[in-house]
Amino acid sequence: SEIKNFGVECVLIQADVRNRAEVEKSFSQASEFLGSIDVLVNNAGVFPQKTQFGEITDELWDDTFDINLKGALYFSQAFAKVAAQGSRIINIASVGGLEVWKGRSPYNVSKAAIIQLSKSMAIELAPNISVNCVCPGTIAFENDNKNLLVAESRIPMGRYGTADDIFDAVKFFAESSGYITGQVLLVDGGYHLAR
């Protein structure tokens, strides 16, 4: 309803991003409603609880990779089958894909994999589709600021990021020259430089 208030048509379709058949079905349903789709944003992800290296289970590892990586692969493959010349894929990774955080191995490695997948797809899908990656830093959402892992004072820009900051990066890749591909854009207020 919030999206429709902006005068934009939208459709909600539920799918488990870990399930290829559900992804393909949802993509087909979205195409029926929207017609041609020229921008895909792969944004599904999980941030599992802190787990020491020796305590990482198969279930934790597999669930993290299935959601953070496999979903992006499945949706991108479905999109690539129907995408027109000049279409865009924007993957959401994390600054955590470029850093190592103690107790966060499944998350760090899965987000590093998204970054590498983005670069690989940029080569594989050129020249029809450009593929880029956005890496958010610490983002504050309206109802969930109590568990942020970085002190605001450690961020050079002096504040946490917002959903609008991430939107601006995604919008840039969605609307900019299709010649820009394989890029990784950090949206972290300069935190990676000061860390």
mmCIF file of C-alpha atoms in Angstrom:
data_model
loop_
_atom_site.group_PDB
_atom_site.id
_atom_site.type_symbol
_atom_site.label_atom_id
_atom_site.label_comp_id
_atom_site.label_asym_id
_atom_site.label_seq_id
_atom_site.Cartn_x
_atom_site.Cartn_y
_atom_site.Cartn_z
ATOM 1 C CA SER A 1 0.000 0.000 0.000
ATOM 2 C CA GLU A 2 2.908 2.390 0.649
ATOM 3 C CA ILE A 3 4.280 1.741 -2.842
ATOM 4 C CA LYS A 4 0.857 2.212 -4.415
ATOM 5 C CA ASN A 5 0.569 5.563 -2.612
ATOM 6 C CA PHE A 6 3.390 6.760 -4.873
ATOM 7 C CA GLY A 7 1.265 5.903 -7.902
ATOM 8 C CA VAL A 8 3.347 2.851 -8.760
ATOM 9 C CA GLU A 9 1.888 -0.506 -9.695
ATOM 10 C CA CYS A 10 3.212 -3.420 -7.693
ATOM 11 C CA VAL A 11 2.523 -7.059 -7.002
ATOM 12 C CA LEU A 12 3.517 -9.144 -3.980
ATOM 13 C CA ILE A 13 4.613 -12.686 -4.728
ATOM 14 C CA GLN A 14 5.931 -14.996 -2.055
ATOM 15 C CA ALA A 15 8.720 -17.477 -2.760
ATOM 16 C CA ASP A 16 11.416 -19.331 -0.876
ATOM 17 C CA VAL A 17 14.621 -18.054 -2.487
ATOM 18 C CA ARG A 18 16.306 -21.373 -1.640
ATOM 19 C CA ASN A 19 13.936 -23.258 -3.927
ATOM 20 C CA ARG A 20 14.649 -23.004 -7.662
ATOM 21 C CA ALA A 21 11.140 -24.101 -8.703
ATOM 22 C CA GLU A 22 9.496 -21.472 -6.454
ATOM 23 C CA VAL A 23 11.852 -18.779 -7.733
ATOM 24 C CA GLU A 24 11.102 -19.606 -11.360
ATOM 25 C CA LYS A 25 7.358 -19.705 -10.687
ATOM 26 C CA SER A 26 7.426 -16.356 -8.855
ATOM 27 C CA PHE A 27 9.453 -14.770 -11.624
ATOM 28 C CA SER A 28 6.983 -16.030 -14.201
ATOM 29 C CA GLN A 29 4.075 -14.613 -12.145
ATOM 30 C CA ALA A 30 5.802 -11.247 -11.796
ATOM 31 C CA SER A 31 6.452 -11.136 -15.545
ATOM 32 C CA GLU A 32 2.767 -11.824 -16.268
ATOM 33 C CA PHE A 33 1.728 -8.918 -14.065
ATOM 34 C CA LEU A 34 4.472 -6.419 -14.885
ATOM 35 C CA GLY A 35 5.331 -7.350 -18.440
ATOM 36 C CA SER A 36 9.019 -6.971 -19.212
ATOM 37 C CA ILE A 37 11.290 -6.624 -16.190
ATOM 38 C CA ASP A 38 14.485 -4.679 -16.783
ATOM 39 C CA VAL A 39 15.968 -4.390 -13.277
ATOM 40 C CA LEU A 40 16.514 -7.174 -10.761
ATOM 41 C CA VAL A 41 17.640 -6.399 -7.205
ATOM 42 C CA ASN A 42 18.759 -9.462 -5.248
ATOM 43 C CA ASN A 43 18.213 -8.366 -1.659
ATOM 44 C CA ALA A 44 17.194 -11.470 0.313
ATOM 45 C CA GLY A 45 19.649 -12.234 3.083
ATOM 46 C CA VAL A 46 20.222 -13.383 6.634
ATOM 47 C CA PHE A 47 22.659 -12.240 9.333
ATOM 48 C CA PRO A 48 22.996 -15.299 11.581
ATOM 49 C CA GLN A 49 23.841 -15.013 15.238
ATOM 50 C CA LYS A 50 27.488 -14.930 16.244
ATOM 51 C CA THR A 51 28.955 -18.444 16.208
ATOM 52 C CA GLN A 52 32.513 -19.452 16.989
ATOM 53 C CA PHE A 53 34.322 -21.208 14.152
ATOM 54 C CA GLY A 54 34.398 -24.623 15.815
ATOM 55 C CA GLU A 55 30.658 -24.494 16.474
ATOM 56 C CA ILE A 56 29.500 -23.821 12.889
ATOM 57 C CA THR A 57 27.018 -26.547 11.977
ATOM 58 C CA ASP A 58 26.111 -27.867 8.549
ATOM 59 C CA GLU A 59 22.639 -26.400 9.004
ATOM 60 C CA LEU A 60 23.933 -22.897 9.821
ATOM 61 C CA TRP A 61 26.402 -22.924 6.932
ATOM 62 C CA ASP A 62 23.933 -24.318 4.400
ATOM 63 C CA ASP A 63 21.063 -22.030 5.439
ATOM 64 C CA THR A 64 23.276 -18.938 5.242
ATOM 65 C CA PHE A 65 24.579 -19.823 1.794
ATOM 66 C CA ASP A 66 21.214 -21.000 0.496
ATOM 67 C CA ILE A 67 19.581 -17.671 1.346
ATOM 68 C CA ASN A 68 22.462 -15.241 0.840
ATOM 69 C CA LEU A 69 23.890 -16.784 -2.329
ATOM 70 C CA LYS A 70 21.727 -19.442 -3.934
ATOM 71 C CA GLY A 71 18.678 -17.156 -4.100
ATOM 72 C CA ALA A 72 20.662 -14.541 -6.025
ATOM 73 C CA LEU A 73 21.869 -17.213 -8.425
ATOM 74 C CA TYR A 74 18.376 -18.617 -9.029
ATOM 75 C CA PHE A 75 16.727 -15.230 -9.568
ATOM 76 C CA SER A 76 19.559 -14.026 -11.809
ATOM 77 C CA GLN A 77 19.327 -17.141 -13.970
ATOM 78 C CA ALA A 78 15.560 -16.716 -14.345
ATOM 79 C CA PHE A 79 16.004 -13.017 -15.146
ATOM 80 C CA ALA A 80 18.769 -13.628 -17.692
ATOM 81 C CA LYS A 81 16.480 -15.890 -19.740
ATOM 82 C CA VAL A 82 14.062 -13.048 -20.486
ATOM 83 C CA ALA A 83 16.046 -9.845 -19.933
ATOM 84 C CA ALA A 84 16.217 -7.361 -22.783
ATOM 85 C CA GLN A 85 19.360 -5.589 -23.927
ATOM 86 C CA GLY A 86 20.347 -2.983 -21.339
ATOM 87 C CA SER A 87 18.817 -4.737 -18.339
ATOM 88 C CA ARG A 88 20.438 -4.523 -14.890
ATOM 89 C CA ILE A 89 21.123 -6.833 -11.975
ATOM 90 C CA ILE A 90 22.039 -5.280 -8.647
ATOM 91 C CA ASN A 91 23.155 -7.610 -5.875
ATOM 92 C CA ILE A 92 23.126 -6.531 -2.248
ATOM 93 C CA ALA A 93 26.179 -7.843 -0.412
ATOM 94 C CA SER A 94 27.769 -6.203 2.641
ATOM 95 C CA VAL A 95 30.918 -4.542 3.861
ATOM 96 C CA GLY A 96 31.152 -7.885 5.679
ATOM 97 C CA GLY A 97 31.987 -9.480 2.338
ATOM 98 C CA LEU A 98 35.233 -7.492 2.292
ATOM 99 C CA GLU A 99 36.155 -7.869 5.958
ATOM 100 C CA VAL A 100 36.511 -10.627 8.534
ATOM 101 C CA TRP A 101 34.429 -10.336 11.708
ATOM 102 C CA LYS A 102 35.082 -12.696 14.581
ATOM 103 C CA GLY A 103 32.298 -15.231 14.953
ATOM 104 C CA ARG A 104 30.687 -14.319 11.623
ATOM 105 C CA SER A 105 32.373 -16.726 9.181
ATOM 106 C CA PRO A 106 29.217 -17.997 7.418
ATOM 107 C CA TYR A 107 27.988 -14.431 6.863
ATOM 108 C CA ASN A 108 31.369 -13.013 5.782
ATOM 109 C CA VAL A 109 32.070 -15.840 3.353
ATOM 110 C CA SER A 110 28.552 -15.823 1.874
ATOM 111 C CA LYS A 111 28.711 -12.063 1.246
ATOM 112 C CA ALA A 112 32.199 -12.364 -0.242
ATOM 113 C CA ALA A 113 30.706 -14.990 -2.541
ATOM 114 C CA ILE A 114 27.951 -12.555 -3.615
ATOM 115 C CA ILE A 115 30.634 -10.035 -4.560
ATOM 116 C CA GLN A 116 32.479 -12.635 -6.628
ATOM 117 C CA LEU A 117 29.220 -13.878 -8.168
ATOM 118 C CA SER A 118 28.455 -10.298 -9.227
ATOM 119 C CA LYS A 119 31.818 -9.967 -10.962
ATOM 120 C CA SER A 120 31.427 -13.360 -12.614
ATOM 121 C CA MET A 121 27.929 -12.509 -13.848
ATOM 122 C CA ALA A 122 29.185 -9.151 -15.171
ATOM 123 C CA ILE A 123 31.421 -11.115 -17.552
ATOM 124 C CA GLU A 124 28.994 -13.949 -18.281
ATOM 125 C CA LEU A 125 25.949 -11.757 -18.977
ATOM 126 C CA ALA A 126 27.650 -8.964 -20.938
ATOM 127 C CA PRO A 127 26.829 -7.240 -23.195
ATOM 128 C CA ASN A 128 23.075 -7.655 -22.589
ATOM 129 C CA ILE A 129 22.970 -7.189 -18.808
ATOM 130 C CA SER A 130 25.115 -5.082 -16.512
ATOM 131 C CA VAL A 131 25.706 -6.487 -13.041
ATOM 132 C CA ASN A 132 26.833 -4.488 -10.022
ATOM 133 C CA CYS A 133 26.975 -4.914 -6.274
ATOM 134 C CA VAL A 134 26.077 -2.656 -3.336
ATOM 135 C CA CYS A 135 27.783 -3.269 0.016
ATOM 136 C CA PRO A 136 25.960 -1.600 2.903
ATOM 137 C CA GLY A 137 27.735 -0.826 6.148
ATOM 138 C CA THR A 138 25.822 -0.351 9.386
ATOM 139 C CA ILE A 139 22.253 0.575 8.488
ATOM 140 C CA ALA A 140 19.770 1.837 11.070
ATOM 141 C CA PHE A 141 16.126 0.957 10.527
ATOM 142 C CA GLU A 142 13.263 2.666 12.314
ATOM 143 C CA ASN A 143 12.379 -0.178 14.659
ATOM 144 C CA ASP A 144 15.726 -1.936 15.133
ATOM 145 C CA ASN A 145 18.561 0.295 16.318
ATOM 146 C CA LYS A 146 19.360 -1.467 19.574
ATOM 147 C CA ASN A 147 21.588 -4.218 18.180
ATOM 148 C CA LEU A 148 23.892 -2.218 15.913
ATOM 149 C CA LEU A 149 27.445 -3.563 16.029
ATOM 150 C CA VAL A 150 29.406 -0.380 15.275
ATOM 151 C CA ALA A 151 29.420 2.765 17.393
ATOM 152 C CA GLU A 152 28.162 5.749 15.414
ATOM 153 C CA SER A 153 31.239 7.713 16.529
ATOM 154 C CA ARG A 154 33.474 5.304 14.542
ATOM 155 C CA ILE A 155 31.818 6.221 11.229
ATOM 156 C CA PRO A 156 33.559 9.175 9.531
ATOM 157 C CA MET A 157 30.275 10.606 8.228
ATOM 158 C CA GLY A 158 29.045 10.753 11.829
ATOM 159 C CA ARG A 159 25.877 8.703 11.447
ATOM 160 C CA TYR A 160 24.503 5.298 10.593
ATOM 161 C CA GLY A 161 23.309 4.633 7.090
ATOM 162 C CA THR A 162 19.624 4.564 6.207
ATOM 163 C CA ALA A 163 17.474 2.633 3.774
ATOM 164 C CA ASP A 164 17.451 5.805 1.631
ATOM 165 C CA ASP A 165 21.249 5.665 1.359
ATOM 166 C CA ILE A 166 21.065 2.113 0.030
ATOM 167 C CA PHE A 167 18.203 3.066 -2.288
ATOM 168 C CA ASP A 168 20.315 5.855 -3.791
ATOM 169 C CA ALA A 169 23.100 3.393 -4.621
ATOM 170 C CA VAL A 170 20.673 0.896 -6.147
ATOM 171 C CA LYS A 171 18.957 3.665 -8.130
ATOM 172 C CA PHE A 172 22.329 4.833 -9.433
ATOM 173 C CA PHE A 173 23.137 1.379 -10.827
ATOM 174 C CA ALA A 174 19.587 0.967 -12.164
ATOM 175 C CA GLU A 175 19.657 4.252 -14.098
ATOM 176 C CA SER A 176 23.321 4.874 -14.908
ATOM 177 C CA SER A 177 25.152 3.895 -18.069
ATOM 178 C CA GLY A 178 24.973 0.198 -18.849
ATOM 179 C CA TYR A 179 28.700 0.469 -19.522
ATOM 180 C CA ILE A 180 29.196 0.414 -15.746
ATOM 181 C CA THR A 181 29.382 -3.254 -14.792
ATOM 182 C CA GLY A 182 31.227 -5.475 -12.344
ATOM 183 C CA GLN A 183 31.489 -2.691 -9.786
ATOM 184 C CA VAL A 184 31.290 -2.952 -5.992
ATOM 185 C CA LEU A 185 30.004 0.157 -4.225
ATOM 186 C CA LEU A 186 30.459 0.486 -0.463
ATOM 187 C CA VAL A 187 27.761 2.518 1.272
ATOM 188 C CA ASP A 188 29.200 2.751 4.771
ATOM 189 C CA GLY A 189 29.905 6.418 5.503
ATOM 190 C CA GLY A 190 33.620 5.794 5.116
ATOM 191 C CA TYR A 191 33.789 3.206 7.908
ATOM 192 C CA HIS A 192 35.975 0.832 5.870
ATOM 193 C CA LEU A 193 38.626 3.566 5.644
ATOM 194 C CA ALA A 194 38.661 4.321 9.356
ATOM 195 C CA ARG A 195 38.374 0.779 10.689
#
